[in-house]
């Protein structure tokens, strides 16, 4: 049954809720503890998986970096959903827009810096032995 009764006469439909989203009533002793414990468990598992990927030969060595990136993105997803309670509900629209704007700004700064450094590296004049300090 997907419907639960939290208060007398009030029935909530749980079919349209995200994994980290919990409806907490004031009568619950440890409201939201189950969601936090599930998120903590997933975060621990992802951390252990990242350490195992980096320190063992379970993954083909050139693919370790890709595996770590995937595990890091999964870790961020767990933190956003279970600890920051970022869901796709209508009341979280501003939070999602703020997160998207932050990601855009970080991406612009990082990619712009890499682009500038790459072009500076291409356009630098070659150093002579005298400029490098090799000659007396």
mmCIF file with all atom_site columns, N, CA and C in Angstrom, residues 66-94:
data_model
loop_
_atom_site.group_PDB
_atom_site.id
_atom_site.type_symbol
_atom_site.label_atom_id
_atom_site.label_alt_id
_atom_site.label_comp_id
_atom_site.label_asym_id
_atom_site.label_entity_id
_atom_site.label_seq_id
_atom_site.pdbx_PDB_ins_code
_atom_site.Cartn_x
_atom_site.Cartn_y
_atom_site.Cartn_z
_atom_site.occupancy
_atom_site.B_iso_or_equiv
_atom_site.pdbx_formal_charge
_atom_site.auth_seq_id
_atom_site.auth_comp_id
_atom_site.auth_asym_id
_atom_site.auth_atom_id
_atom_site.pdbx_PDB_model_num
ATOM 1  N N  . UNK A 1 66 ? 38.425 6.947  -14.907 1.00 0.00 ? 66 UNK A N  1
ATOM 2  C CA . UNK A 1 66 ? 37.015 7.014  -15.299 1.00 0.00 ? 66 UNK A CA 1
ATOM 3  C C  . UNK A 1 66 ? 36.120 6.430  -14.210 1.00 0.00 ? 66 UNK A C  1
ATOM 4  N N  . UNK A 1 67 ? 36.551 5.330  -13.607 1.00 0.00 ? 67 UNK A N  1
ATOM 5  C CA . UNK A 1 67 ? 35.769 4.733  -12.527 1.00 0.00 ? 67 UNK A CA 1
ATOM 6  C C  . UNK A 1 67 ? 35.682 5.665  -11.331 1.00 0.00 ? 67 UNK A C  1
ATOM 7  N N  . UNK A 1 68 ? 36.771 6.345  -11.007 1.00 0.00 ? 68 UNK A N  1
ATOM 8  C CA . UNK A 1 68 ? 36.755 7.288  -9.885  1.00 0.00 ? 68 UNK A CA 1
ATOM 9  C C  . UNK A 1 68 ? 35.851 8.487  -10.170 1.00 0.00 ? 68 UNK A C  1
ATOM 10 N N  . UNK A 1 69 ? 35.819 8.946  -11.413 1.00 0.00 ? 69 UNK A N  1
ATOM 11 C CA . UNK A 1 69 ? 34.932 10.051 -11.773 1.00 0.00 ? 69 UNK A CA 1
ATOM 12 C C  . UNK A 1 69 ? 33.477 9.620  -11.619 1.00 0.00 ? 69 UNK A C  1
ATOM 13 N N  . UNK A 1 70 ? 33.154 8.421  -12.083 1.00 0.00 ? 70 UNK A N  1
ATOM 14 C CA . UNK A 1 70 ? 31.777 7.914  -11.964 1.00 0.00 ? 70 UNK A CA 1
ATOM 15 C C  . UNK A 1 70 ? 31.395 7.769  -10.492 1.00 0.00 ? 70 UNK A C  1
ATOM 16 N N  . UNK A 1 71 ? 32.286 7.224  -9.674  1.00 0.00 ? 71 UNK A N  1
ATOM 17 C CA . UNK A 1 71 ? 32.002 7.072  -8.251  1.00 0.00 ? 71 UNK A CA 1
ATOM 18 C C  . UNK A 1 71 ? 31.875 8.430  -7.556  1.00 0.00 ? 71 UNK A C  1
ATOM 19 N N  . UNK A 1 72 ? 32.652 9.413  -7.980  1.00 0.00 ? 72 UNK A N  1
ATOM 20 C CA . UNK A 1 72 ? 32.556 10.757 -7.390  1.00 0.00 ? 72 UNK A CA 1
ATOM 21 C C  . UNK A 1 72 ? 31.222 11.416 -7.736  1.00 0.00 ? 72 UNK A C  1
ATOM 22 N N  . UNK A 1 73 ? 30.776 11.260 -8.971  1.00 0.00 ? 73 UNK A N  1
ATOM 23 C CA . UNK A 1 73 ? 29.485 11.827 -9.368  1.00 0.00 ? 73 UNK A CA 1
ATOM 24 C C  . UNK A 1 73 ? 28.352 11.134 -8.602  1.00 0.00 ? 73 UNK A C  1
ATOM 25 N N  . UNK A 1 74 ? 28.463 9.819  -8.433  1.00 0.00 ? 74 UNK A N  1
ATOM 26 C CA . UNK A 1 74 ? 27.460 9.095  -7.648  1.00 0.00 ? 74 UNK A CA 1
ATOM 27 C C  . UNK A 1 74 ? 27.463 9.566  -6.198  1.00 0.00 ? 74 UNK A C  1
ATOM 28 N N  . UNK A 1 75 ? 28.644 9.803  -5.648  1.00 0.00 ? 75 UNK A N  1
ATOM 29 C CA . UNK A 1 75 ? 28.761 10.306 -4.281  1.00 0.00 ? 75 UNK A CA 1
ATOM 30 C C  . UNK A 1 75 ? 28.091 11.684 -4.141  1.00 0.00 ? 75 UNK A C  1
ATOM 31 N N  . UNK A 1 76 ? 28.319 12.550 -5.132  1.00 0.00 ? 76 UNK A N  1
ATOM 32 C CA . UNK A 1 76 ? 27.666 13.869 -5.100  1.00 0.00 ? 76 UNK A CA 1
ATOM 33 C C  . UNK A 1 76 ? 26.150 13.719 -5.164  1.00 0.00 ? 76 UNK A C  1
ATOM 34 N N  . UNK A 1 77 ? 25.678 12.796 -5.988  1.00 0.00 ? 77 UNK A N  1
ATOM 35 C CA . UNK A 1 77 ? 24.240 12.560 -6.078  1.00 0.00 ? 77 UNK A CA 1
ATOM 36 C C  . UNK A 1 77 ? 23.652 12.093 -4.765  1.00 0.00 ? 77 UNK A C  1
ATOM 37 N N  . UNK A 1 78 ? 24.337 11.186 -4.086  1.00 0.00 ? 78 UNK A N  1
ATOM 38 C CA . UNK A 1 78 ? 23.868 10.704 -2.784  1.00 0.00 ? 78 UNK A CA 1
ATOM 39 C C  . UNK A 1 78 ? 23.795 11.857 -1.794  1.00 0.00 ? 78 UNK A C  1
ATOM 40 N N  . UNK A 1 79 ? 24.819 12.699 -1.769  1.00 0.00 ? 79 UNK A N  1
ATOM 41 C CA . UNK A 1 79 ? 24.823 13.828 -0.828  1.00 0.00 ? 79 UNK A CA 1
ATOM 42 C C  . UNK A 1 79 ? 23.710 14.824 -1.148  1.00 0.00 ? 79 UNK A C  1
ATOM 43 N N  . UNK A 1 80 ? 23.504 15.106 -2.423  1.00 0.00 ? 80 UNK A N  1
ATOM 44 C CA . UNK A 1 80 ? 22.454 16.059 -2.797  1.00 0.00 ? 80 UNK A CA 1
ATOM 45 C C  . UNK A 1 80 ? 21.067 15.541 -2.440  1.00 0.00 ? 80 UNK A C  1
ATOM 46 N N  . UNK A 1 81 ? 20.828 14.266 -2.644  1.00 0.00 ? 81 UNK A N  1
ATOM 47 C CA . UNK A 1 81 ? 19.489 13.720 -2.414  1.00 0.00 ? 81 UNK A CA 1
ATOM 48 C C  . UNK A 1 81 ? 19.236 13.432 -0.948  1.00 0.00 ? 81 UNK A C  1
ATOM 49 N N  . UNK A 1 82 ? 20.150 12.733 -0.294  1.00 0.00 ? 82 UNK A N  1
ATOM 50 C CA . UNK A 1 82 ? 19.880 12.259 1.060   1.00 0.00 ? 82 UNK A CA 1
ATOM 51 C C  . UNK A 1 82 ? 20.219 13.262 2.155   1.00 0.00 ? 82 UNK A C  1
ATOM 52 N N  . UNK A 1 83 ? 21.204 14.115 1.942   1.00 0.00 ? 83 UNK A N  1
ATOM 53 C CA . UNK A 1 83 ? 21.600 15.037 2.999   1.00 0.00 ? 83 UNK A CA 1
ATOM 54 C C  . UNK A 1 83 ? 21.119 16.463 2.750   1.00 0.00 ? 83 UNK A C  1
ATOM 55 N N  . UNK A 1 84 ? 21.129 16.914 1.508   1.00 0.00 ? 84 UNK A N  1
ATOM 56 C CA . UNK A 1 84 ? 20.644 18.258 1.199   1.00 0.00 ? 84 UNK A CA 1
ATOM 57 C C  . UNK A 1 84 ? 19.186 18.252 0.769   1.00 0.00 ? 84 UNK A C  1
ATOM 58 N N  . UNK A 1 85 ? 18.605 17.061 0.636   1.00 0.00 ? 85 UNK A N  1
ATOM 59 C CA . UNK A 1 85 ? 17.190 16.885 0.283   1.00 0.00 ? 85 UNK A CA 1
ATOM 60 C C  . UNK A 1 85 ? 16.809 17.643 -0.978  1.00 0.00 ? 85 UNK A C  1
ATOM 61 N N  . UNK A 1 86 ? 17.659 17.588 -1.967  1.00 0.00 ? 86 UNK A N  1
ATOM 62 C CA . UNK A 1 86 ? 17.390 18.235 -3.243  1.00 0.00 ? 86 UNK A CA 1
ATOM 63 C C  . UNK A 1 86 ? 16.592 17.266 -4.107  1.00 0.00 ? 86 UNK A C  1
ATOM 64 N N  . UNK A 1 87 ? 15.353 17.583 -4.333  1.00 0.00 ? 87 UNK A N  1
ATOM 65 C CA . UNK A 1 87 ? 14.478 16.732 -5.129  1.00 0.00 ? 87 UNK A CA 1
ATOM 66 C C  . UNK A 1 87 ? 13.934 17.531 -6.293  1.00 0.00 ? 87 UNK A C  1
ATOM 67 N N  . UNK A 1 88 ? 13.137 16.882 -7.120  1.00 0.00 ? 88 UNK A N  1
ATOM 68 C CA . UNK A 1 88 ? 12.572 17.555 -8.284  1.00 0.00 ? 88 UNK A CA 1
ATOM 69 C C  . UNK A 1 88 ? 11.164 18.070 -8.004  1.00 0.00 ? 88 UNK A C  1
ATOM 70 N N  . UNK A 1 89 ? 10.804 18.168 -6.772  1.00 0.00 ? 89 UNK A N  1
ATOM 71 C CA . UNK A 1 89 ? 9.475  18.663 -6.415  1.00 0.00 ? 89 UNK A CA 1
ATOM 72 C C  . UNK A 1 89 ? 9.314  20.131 -6.747  1.00 0.00 ? 89 UNK A C  1
ATOM 73 N N  . UNK A 1 90 ? 8.065  20.589 -6.826  1.00 0.00 ? 90 UNK A N  1
ATOM 74 C CA . UNK A 1 90 ? 7.826  21.992 -7.178  1.00 0.00 ? 90 UNK A CA 1
ATOM 75 C C  . UNK A 1 90 ? 8.359  22.978 -6.146  1.00 0.00 ? 90 UNK A C  1
ATOM 76 N N  . UNK A 1 91 ? 8.523  22.546 -4.899  1.00 0.00 ? 91 UNK A N  1
ATOM 77 C CA . UNK A 1 91 ? 9.038  23.452 -3.872  1.00 0.00 ? 91 UNK A CA 1
ATOM 78 C C  . UNK A 1 91 ? 10.560 23.560 -3.899  1.00 0.00 ? 91 UNK A C  1
ATOM 79 N N  . UNK A 1 92 ? 11.226 22.761 -4.716  1.00 0.00 ? 92 UNK A N  1
ATOM 80 C CA . UNK A 1 92 ? 12.683 22.796 -4.804  1.00 0.00 ? 92 UNK A CA 1
ATOM 81 C C  . UNK A 1 92 ? 13.190 23.416 -6.094  1.00 0.00 ? 92 UNK A C  1
ATOM 82 N N  . UNK A 1 93 ? 12.347 24.098 -6.828  1.00 0.00 ? 93 UNK A N  1
ATOM 83 C CA . UNK A 1 93 ? 12.748 24.664 -8.111  1.00 0.00 ? 93 UNK A CA 1
ATOM 84 C C  . UNK A 1 93 ? 13.885 25.669 -7.943  1.00 0.00 ? 93 UNK A C  1
ATOM 85 N N  . UNK A 1 94 ? 13.786 26.523 -6.949  1.00 0.00 ? 94 UNK A N  1
ATOM 86 C CA . UNK A 1 94 ? 14.844 27.521 -6.729  1.00 0.00 ? 94 UNK A CA 1
ATOM 87 C C  . UNK A 1 94 ? 16.160 26.867 -6.354  1.00 0.00 ? 94 UNK A C  1
#
